[in-house]
Amino acid sequence: GGDVDFFFVMGEFGRLYEQQYAVSLFNKVRFDIEGGGGPQPQLLHRKVPLEDKSIFSGSLFQYLEDNKKWRNRFLFIPDSYNINLYENKAAYDRCLHPKGTINCAGYKVLTSLDQYLELLSNSLPGVKAKVGSSPFLKCVTQFPLFLWHPYARHVYFCVATEKEQQKWHAVLQDCVRHSNDGLSEENKIQTPAFTDAVRLHRQAQGHYGTWEMMCGVPPQILSNLVMEGLHPELRDLISPRLKGKLHDRQRNWMLISDAVYSMVQGQCQAQYEAMLQRCEGARSSLEASIRTDMDQIITSKEHVTNKIRAVVLPKAEKLLKVSIQPYIGSILDALMEPTSRGFSEVRDVFFRELVDMSKNTLNEGTKETHMEKISMLAYHPVKMQSCYEKVEQLSLEGLQQRFDVSSPSVFVQRAQILMREQMDDAVYTFEQILHQSLEAQGSEDICKTIQRCQDRVIKKFDYDSSTVRKRFFREALLQIFIPYMLKQLSPSCVSELPRFQELIFEDFSRFILVENIFEEVVLHSVMKDIMMAVKEAAVQRRHNLYRDSIVLSNSDPSLHLLGENPSIDWAGQYGGAPEETDGAAEEAEGDGVGGESHKKRRMKQVVSMIQVEGSNSVLGESCLEVPGVDDIPEETVGEEDEADDETPSGICSSSETCVVRELLVG
């Protein structure tokens, strides 16, 4: 059945994608011509934030299933957020190929064996562990870290101390968060076409609502779409044939699932690329006909929209009154409390770091090393942790079942990504303004200069963060309500739609789809209530959303010119020897290393190393058996005792009419 599933899903998906591609292209061309309103952001935005930076590296233990032994491993996480595993640090320094690479999209990071075993026993129903039966995994320390995935093979690590576990947990979660967020919002055609096609495909299978496995880049998401149908079938087929002890059956099932998932990913990659090529090939001729007939297409679309509205609105309004309006307030509260706390923590962490910087500047008279640290603040998962944690408290209990929300994680991760963007925008804007001020007046009273720049940036942050959160709340509410409404309205409305397609002139039928219009009508029916609710909440001072009503429009006319500047090399420009780049950078020792690999080793690392290299012989030698727990050295004290903070991030969208596109998927 696997092949049938794969070809059915890809065939159906391909058909939907090509349709949605033409619609997205039309929306984009129209948007370019008509322009979009909305407040202009005040903060600058860095184009390539992590240039020449890596996130993290360090040593820990990994359990290797093949020989059932724990081994020391050196992990290096570059700016792609993929985890590269090396036998030891020497192998990394010699630029050998990694032993393995993990793309974290779709994974969950767990820090307890009980959590892991619970998920494991749920993955193979009917095969239950006896209480107290020994798991196949005996951790060598009491500080494990598991990467769990519903389809791919799991990864097992252990570290020596609780502090290391917290740090690695923050880093691994950041890898997951970043990898899950794989669809570029910059791409105004492919991304909406893809998210709409995924959503329509799942709706056709009866799956409405948010979807947790909308994770990663398009081929990964497509693989998850295939597995959603294939996995349960495969399990029912194979589960009865698995023999042996419980943990052998679980392990074998995981290996089978992983092998199938890898195969599916390979096929999805090839199919997706072919599909994309077809669409991109037809793009210029489609665009030409859109530009030629734009006015007639818009007129035709409005005519059909009015007809569909007449059929759908009375039913939608009834549904709104009974099933949506009573819940808007409580859902908005549930979303706002933790998100607003997270954003104000972003502001506090930013503020604290700048206060530290001023203190250090007074004491040491050098700003470059501290500025280097601040410049990557948004990408320091440990410092951002306190911010991210605030929004993890988001709970939609009771509302989840009613509105088909698979889990709040879709909204939590979205908010965290937005928080990170806001933090980086604030930091980058501060860097540029400070640099400009220092150029103009030198370093006479540097603390006053820092203070002035900080005040300017915080005003802008308050304005932008308010705009970003309001947009996030509007989109989250739509994501919760629209699928529910479509599910309720589809049975009585969808059968009516084909007769409206006949009203569309054939040449325009690629750009005007009645299914999309039906969804837009539903979207607009609830939009007024949502806008009103967000507006009312915004005037309550406790949410700090009122700040963007202070008019800041172009309060800094010259600032946007700085936005084109490259990142500032503080160490290079303001003295101070270049820092040792945190273990990721020993000089190449006469082994003929090429320029490219040399550059790789010179990447500055955002988070400081966990283990001090060379502190003991055991961890340097991956070929040794794991020592007893007592022999695993503690992390050196005093390294990285700064604020263990982390921050959530904001949400973005396009013009409200096209918002349906990214909306309903999650």
Coordinates of N, CA and C in Angstrom, one line a residue, residues 207-372:
H207 N -8.9 16.3 7.8 CA -8.1 16.9 8.9 C -8.2 18.4 8.8
Y208 N -8.9 19.0 9.7 CA -9.0 20.4 9.8 C -8.1 20.8 10.9
G209 N -7.9 22.1 11.1 CA -7.1 22.6 12.3 C -5.6 22.6 12.1
T210 N -4.9 23.0 13.1 CA -3.5 23.2 13.1 C -2.8 21.8 13.0
W211 N -1.6 21.7 12.4 CA -0.9 20.5 12.2 C 0.5 20.6 12.8
E212 N 0.8 19.7 13.8 CA 2.1 19.8 14.4 C 3.2 19.5 13.5
M213 N 3.0 18.6 12.5 CA 4.1 18.2 11.7 C 4.3 19.1 10.4
M214 N 3.8 20.3 10.5 CA 4.1 21.3 9.5 C 5.5 21.8 9.8
C215 N 6.5 20.9 9.7 CA 7.9 21.2 10.2 C 8.9 21.1 9.1
G216 N 9.8 22.1 9.0 CA 10.9 22.0 8.1 C 10.7 22.6 6.8
V217 N 11.5 22.2 5.8 CA 11.4 22.7 4.4 C 10.3 21.9 3.7
P218 N 9.9 22.3 2.5 CA 8.8 21.6 1.8 C 8.9 20.1 1.6
P219 N 10.1 19.6 1.2 CA 10.2 18.1 1.1 C 10.0 17.4 2.4
Q220 N 10.4 18.0 3.5 CA 10.2 17.3 4.8 C 8.7 17.4 5.2
I221 N 8.1 18.5 4.9 CA 6.6 18.6 5.2 C 5.8 17.6 4.4
L222 N 6.2 17.5 3.1 CA 5.5 16.5 2.2 C 5.7 15.1 2.7
S223 N 6.9 14.8 3.2 CA 7.2 13.5 3.7 C 6.3 13.2 4.9
N224 N 6.1 14.2 5.8 CA 5.2 14.1 6.9 C 3.8 13.9 6.5
L225 N 3.4 14.5 5.4 CA 2.1 14.4 4.8 C 1.8 12.9 4.4
V226 N 2.8 12.4 3.7 CA 2.7 11.0 3.2 C 2.7 10.0 4.4
M227 N 3.5 10.3 5.4 CA 3.6 9.4 6.6 C 2.4 9.5 7.5
E228 N 1.7 10.6 7.4 CA 0.5 10.7 8.2 C -0.5 9.6 7.9
G229 N -0.6 9.3 6.6 CA -1.5 8.2 6.2 C -0.9 6.9 6.2
L230 N 0.4 6.8 5.9 CA 1.1 5.6 5.7 C 1.5 4.9 7.0
H231 N 1.9 5.7 8.0 CA 2.5 5.2 9.2 C 1.5 4.3 10.0
P232 N 0.3 4.7 10.2 CA -0.7 3.8 10.9 C -0.9 2.5 10.2
E233 N -1.0 2.6 8.8 CA -1.2 1.4 8.0 C 0.0 0.4 8.2
L234 N 1.1 1.0 8.1 CA 2.4 0.2 8.2 C 2.5 -0.4 9.6
R235 N 2.1 0.3 10.6 CA 2.2 -0.2 12.0 C 1.2 -1.3 12.2
D236 N 0.0 -1.2 11.7 CA -1.0 -2.3 11.9 C -0.5 -3.5 11.1
L237 N 0.2 -3.3 10.0 CA 0.6 -4.5 9.2 C 1.8 -5.2 9.9
I238 N 2.7 -4.4 10.5 CA 4.0 -4.9 10.9 C 4.0 -5.3 12.4
S239 N 3.2 -4.5 13.2 CA 3.2 -4.7 14.6 C 3.0 -6.2 15.1
P240 N 2.0 -6.9 14.5 CA 1.8 -8.3 14.9 C 2.9 -9.2 14.6
R241 N 3.8 -8.8 13.6 CA 4.8 -9.7 13.2 C 6.1 -9.5 13.9
L242 N 6.2 -8.5 14.8 CA 7.4 -8.2 15.5 C 7.6 -9.2 16.6
K243 N 8.8 -9.8 16.8 CA 9.0 -10.9 17.8 C 10.0 -10.4 18.8
G244 N 10.1 -11.1 19.9 CA 11.2 -10.9 20.9 C 10.6 -10.1 22.0
K245 N 11.6 -9.6 22.9 CA 11.2 -8.8 24.1 C 10.6 -7.5 23.7
L246 N 9.9 -6.9 24.6 CA 9.3 -5.6 24.3 C 10.2 -4.6 23.7
H247 N 11.4 -4.4 24.4 CA 12.2 -3.3 23.8 C 12.9 -3.7 22.5
D248 N 13.0 -5.0 22.2 CA 13.5 -5.4 20.9 C 12.4 -5.0 19.8
R249 N 11.1 -5.3 20.2 CA 10.1 -5.0 19.2 C 10.0 -3.5 19.0
Q250 N 10.1 -2.7 20.1 CA 10.0 -1.2 19.9 C 11.2 -0.7 19.1
R251 N 12.4 -1.3 19.3 CA 13.6 -0.9 18.6 C 13.4 -1.2 17.1
N252 N 13.0 -2.4 16.8 CA 12.9 -2.8 15.4 C 11.8 -2.0 14.7
W253 N 10.7 -1.7 15.4 CA 9.7 -0.9 14.8 C 10.3 0.5 14.4
M254 N 11.1 1.1 15.4 CA 11.7 2.4 15.1 C 12.6 2.3 13.9
L255 N 13.4 1.2 13.8 CA 14.3 1.1 12.6 C 13.5 1.0 11.3
I256 N 12.4 0.3 11.3 CA 11.6 0.1 10.1 C 11.0 1.5 9.7
S257 N 10.4 2.1 10.8 CA 9.8 3.5 10.5 C 10.9 4.4 9.9
D258 N 12.1 4.4 10.5 CA 13.1 5.4 10.1 C 13.5 5.1 8.6
A259 N 13.6 3.8 8.3 CA 14.0 3.4 6.9 C 12.9 3.8 5.9
V260 N 11.7 3.6 6.3 CA 10.6 4.0 5.4 C 10.6 5.6 5.2
Y261 N 10.7 6.2 6.3 CA 10.7 7.7 6.3 C 11.8 8.2 5.4
S262 N 13.0 7.6 5.5 CA 14.2 8.1 4.7 C 13.8 7.9 3.2
M263 N 13.2 6.8 2.9 CA 12.9 6.5 1.5 C 11.8 7.5 1.0
V264 N 10.8 7.7 1.8 CA 9.8 8.7 1.5 C 10.4 10.1 1.2
Q265 N 11.3 10.5 2.1 CA 12.0 11.8 2.0 C 12.7 11.9 0.7
G266 N 13.4 10.9 0.3 CA 14.1 10.9 -1.0 C 13.2 11.1 -2.2
Q267 N 12.1 10.4 -2.1 CA 11.1 10.5 -3.3 C 10.4 11.9 -3.2
C268 N 10.1 12.3 -2.0 CA 9.4 13.6 -2.0 C 10.3 14.8 -2.5
Q269 N 11.6 14.7 -2.1 CA 12.5 15.7 -2.6 C 12.5 15.8 -4.1
A270 N 12.6 14.6 -4.8 CA 12.7 14.6 -6.2 C 11.4 15.1 -6.8
Q271 N 10.2 14.6 -6.3 CA 8.9 15.1 -6.8 C 8.7 16.6 -6.6
Y272 N 9.1 17.0 -5.4 CA 8.9 18.5 -5.1 C 9.7 19.3 -6.1
E273 N 10.9 18.9 -6.3 CA 11.8 19.7 -7.2 C 11.2 19.8 -8.6
A274 N 10.7 18.6 -9.1 CA 10.2 18.6 -10.5 C 8.9 19.5 -10.5
M275 N 8.1 19.4 -9.5 CA 6.9 20.2 -9.5 C 7.2 21.7 -9.5
L276 N 8.2 22.1 -8.7 CA 8.6 23.5 -8.6 C 9.1 24.0 -10.0
Q277 N 9.9 23.1 -10.6 CA 10.4 23.5 -11.9 C 9.3 23.7 -12.9
R278 N 8.3 22.8 -12.9 CA 7.2 23.0 -13.8 C 6.5 24.4 -13.6
C279 N 6.3 24.7 -12.3 CA 5.6 25.9 -12.0 C 6.4 27.1 -12.3
E280 N 7.7 27.1 -12.0 CA 8.6 28.2 -12.2 C 8.7 28.4 -13.7
G281 N 8.7 27.3 -14.5 CA 8.8 27.4 -15.9 C 7.6 28.1 -16.6
A282 N 6.5 27.9 -16.0 CA 5.3 28.6 -16.5 C 5.0 30.0 -16.0
R283 N 5.9 30.4 -15.1 CA 5.6 31.6 -14.3 C 5.6 32.9 -15.2
S284 N 6.6 33.0 -16.1 CA 6.6 34.3 -16.9 C 5.4 34.5 -17.8
S285 N 4.9 33.4 -18.4 CA 3.7 33.5 -19.3 C 2.5 33.8 -18.4
L286 N 2.4 33.1 -17.2 CA 1.3 33.4 -16.3 C 1.3 34.8 -15.9
E287 N 2.4 35.3 -15.6 CA 2.5 36.7 -15.1 C 2.1 37.7 -16.2
A288 N 2.6 37.4 -17.4 CA 2.2 38.3 -18.5 C 0.7 38.4 -18.7
S289 N 0.0 37.2 -18.6 CA -1.4 37.3 -18.8 C -2.1 37.9 -17.6
I290 N -1.6 37.8 -16.4 CA -2.1 38.5 -15.2 C -2.0 40.0 -15.4
R291 N -0.9 40.5 -15.8 CA -0.7 41.9 -16.0 C -1.6 42.5 -17.1
T292 N -1.7 41.7 -18.2 CA -2.6 42.1 -19.3 C -4.0 42.3 -18.9
D293 N -4.5 41.3 -18.1 CA -6.0 41.2 -17.8 C -6.3 41.6 -16.4
M294 N -5.4 42.2 -15.6 CA -5.6 42.4 -14.2 C -7.0 43.0 -13.9
D295 N -7.4 44.0 -14.6 CA -8.7 44.7 -14.2 C -9.8 43.7 -14.4
Q296 N -9.8 43.0 -15.5 CA -11.0 42.1 -15.8 C -11.0 40.9 -14.8
I297 N -9.8 40.4 -14.4 CA -9.7 39.3 -13.4 C -10.3 39.8 -12.1
I298 N -9.9 41.0 -11.7 CA -10.4 41.5 -10.4 C -11.9 41.7 -10.5
T299 N -12.4 42.3 -11.6 CA -13.9 42.4 -11.7 C -14.6 41.1 -11.7
S300 N -14.1 40.1 -12.4 CA -14.7 38.8 -12.4 C -14.7 38.2 -11.0
K301 N -13.5 38.3 -10.3 CA -13.4 37.7 -9.0 C -14.4 38.4 -8.1
E302 N -14.6 39.7 -8.1 CA -15.5 40.4 -7.3 C -17.0 39.9 -7.5
H303 N -17.3 39.7 -8.8 CA -18.6 39.3 -9.2 C -18.9 37.9 -8.6
V304 N -18.0 37.0 -8.7 CA -18.2 35.6 -8.2 C -18.2 35.7 -6.6
T305 N -17.3 36.5 -6.1 CA -17.3 36.6 -4.6 C -18.7 37.1 -4.0
N306 N -19.3 38.0 -4.7 CA -20.6 38.5 -4.2 C -21.6 37.4 -4.3
K307 N -21.6 36.6 -5.3 CA -22.6 35.4 -5.4 C -22.3 34.4 -4.3
I308 N -21.0 34.1 -4.1 CA -20.7 33.1 -3.1 C -21.0 33.6 -1.7
R309 N -20.8 34.9 -1.5 CA -21.1 35.6 -0.2 C -22.5 35.4 0.1
A310 N -23.4 35.6 -0.9 CA -24.8 35.6 -0.6 C -25.2 34.2 -0.1
V311 N -24.6 33.1 -0.5 CA -24.9 31.8 -0.1 C -24.3 31.5 1.3
V312 N -23.0 31.9 1.5 CA -22.3 31.5 2.7 C -22.5 32.4 3.9
L313 N -22.7 33.7 3.7 CA -22.7 34.6 4.8 C -23.8 34.3 5.9
P314 N -25.0 34.1 5.4 CA -26.1 33.8 6.4 C -25.7 32.7 7.3
K315 N -25.2 31.6 6.8 CA -24.8 30.4 7.6 C -23.6 30.8 8.5
A316 N -22.6 31.5 7.9 CA -21.4 31.8 8.7 C -21.8 32.7 9.9
E317 N -22.7 33.6 9.6 CA -23.0 34.6 10.7 C -23.7 33.9 11.9
K318 N -24.5 32.9 11.5 CA -25.2 32.1 12.6 C -24.2 31.4 13.4
L319 N -23.3 30.7 12.7 CA -22.2 30.0 13.4 C -21.4 30.9 14.3
L320 N -21.0 32.1 13.7 CA -20.2 33.0 14.5 C -20.9 33.3 15.8
K321 N -22.2 33.7 15.8 CA -22.9 34.1 17.0 C -22.9 33.0 18.0
V322 N -23.1 31.8 17.6 CA -23.3 30.7 18.6 C -21.9 30.1 19.0
S323 N -21.0 29.9 18.1 CA -19.8 29.1 18.4 C -18.5 29.8 18.4
I324 N -18.5 31.0 17.9 CA -17.2 31.7 17.9 C -17.1 32.9 18.8
Q325 N -18.1 33.9 18.7 CA -18.0 35.1 19.5 C -17.9 34.8 21.0
P326 N -18.6 33.9 21.5 CA -18.5 33.7 23.0 C -17.0 33.3 23.4
Y327 N -16.2 32.8 22.5 CA -14.9 32.3 22.9 C -13.7 33.2 22.6
I328 N -14.0 34.2 21.8 CA -12.9 35.1 21.3 C -12.1 35.7 22.5
G329 N -12.8 36.2 23.4 CA -12.2 36.9 24.6 C -11.3 35.9 25.4
S330 N -11.8 34.8 25.7 CA -11.0 33.9 26.5 C -9.8 33.3 25.8
I331 N -9.9 33.1 24.5 CA -8.7 32.6 23.7 C -7.7 33.7 23.6
L332 N -8.2 34.9 23.4 CA -7.2 36.0 23.2 C -6.5 36.2 24.5
D333 N -7.2 36.1 25.7 CA -6.5 36.2 27.0 C -5.4 35.1 27.1
A334 N -5.8 33.9 26.8 CA -4.9 32.8 26.9 C -3.6 33.0 26.1
L335 N -3.8 33.6 24.9 CA -2.6 33.9 24.0 C -1.8 35.1 24.5
M336 N -2.5 36.1 25.0 CA -1.9 37.4 25.3 C -1.0 37.3 26.5
E337 N -1.5 36.7 27.6 CA -0.7 36.8 28.8 C 0.7 36.3 28.6
P338 N 0.9 35.0 28.2 CA 2.3 34.5 28.1 C 3.1 35.2 27.0
T339 N 2.4 35.6 25.9 CA 3.2 36.2 24.8 C 3.7 37.6 25.3
S340 N 2.8 38.4 25.9 CA 3.2 39.7 26.3 C 4.3 39.6 27.4
R341 N 4.2 38.6 28.3 CA 5.3 38.4 29.3 C 6.6 38.1 28.6
G342 N 6.5 37.3 27.6 CA 7.7 36.9 26.8 C 8.4 38.1 26.2
F343 N 7.5 39.0 25.5 CA 8.1 40.1 24.9 C 8.7 41.1 25.8
S344 N 8.0 41.3 27.0 CA 8.6 42.2 27.9 C 9.9 41.7 28.6
E345 N 10.0 40.4 28.6 CA 11.3 39.8 29.1 C 12.4 40.0 28.0
V346 N 12.0 40.0 26.7 CA 13.0 40.3 25.7 C 13.5 41.7 25.9
R347 N 12.6 42.6 26.2 CA 13.0 44.0 26.5 C 13.9 44.1 27.7
D348 N 13.6 43.4 28.8 CA 14.4 43.4 30.0 C 15.8 42.8 29.8
V349 N 15.8 41.7 29.0 CA 17.1 41.0 28.8 C 18.0 42.0 28.0
F350 N 17.4 42.6 27.0 CA 18.2 43.6 26.2 C 18.7 44.7 27.1
F351 N 17.8 45.2 27.9 CA 18.2 46.4 28.8 C 19.3 45.9 29.7
R352 N 19.2 44.7 30.4 CA 20.2 44.3 31.3 C 21.5 44.1 30.6
E353 N 21.5 43.6 29.4 CA 22.8 43.4 28.7 C 23.5 44.8 28.5
L354 N 22.7 45.8 28.1 CA 23.3 47.1 27.9 C 23.8 47.8 29.2
V355 N 23.0 47.5 30.3 CA 23.5 48.1 31.6 C 24.9 47.4 31.9
D356 N 25.0 46.1 31.7 CA 26.2 45.4 31.9 C 27.3 46.0 31.0
M357 N 27.0 46.3 29.8 CA 28.0 46.8 28.9 C 28.5 48.2 29.4
S358 N 27.6 49.0 29.9 CA 28.0 50.3 30.4 C 28.9 50.1 31.6
K359 N 28.6 49.2 32.5 CA 29.4 49.0 33.7 C 30.8 48.5 33.2
N360 N 30.8 47.5 32.3 CA 32.1 47.0 31.9 C 33.0 48.1 31.2
T361 N 32.3 48.9 30.4 CA 33.0 50.0 29.7 C 33.7 50.9 30.7
L362 N 32.9 51.2 31.8 CA 33.5 52.1 32.9 C 34.7 51.5 33.5
N363 N 34.5 50.2 33.8 CA 35.6 49.5 34.6 C 36.8 49.2 33.7
E364 N 36.6 48.7 32.5 CA 37.7 48.3 31.7 C 38.1 49.2 30.6
G365 N 37.2 50.2 30.2 CA 37.5 51.1 29.2 C 37.5 50.5 27.8
T366 N 37.1 49.2 27.7 CA 37.0 48.7 26.3 C 35.5 48.3 26.1
K367 N 35.0 48.5 24.9 CA 33.6 48.2 24.6 C 33.5 47.0 23.6
E368 N 34.7 46.8 22.9 CA 34.5 45.9 21.7 C 34.1 44.5 22.1
T369 N 34.7 43.9 23.2 CA 34.4 42.5 23.5 C 33.0 42.4 23.9
H370 N 32.5 43.4 24.7 CA 31.2 43.3 25.2 C 30.2 43.5 24.1
M371 N 30.5 44.4 23.2 CA 29.6 44.6 22.0 C 29.5 43.4 21.1
E372 N 30.7 42.7 21.0 CA 30.7 41.4 20.3 C 29.6 40.5 20.9

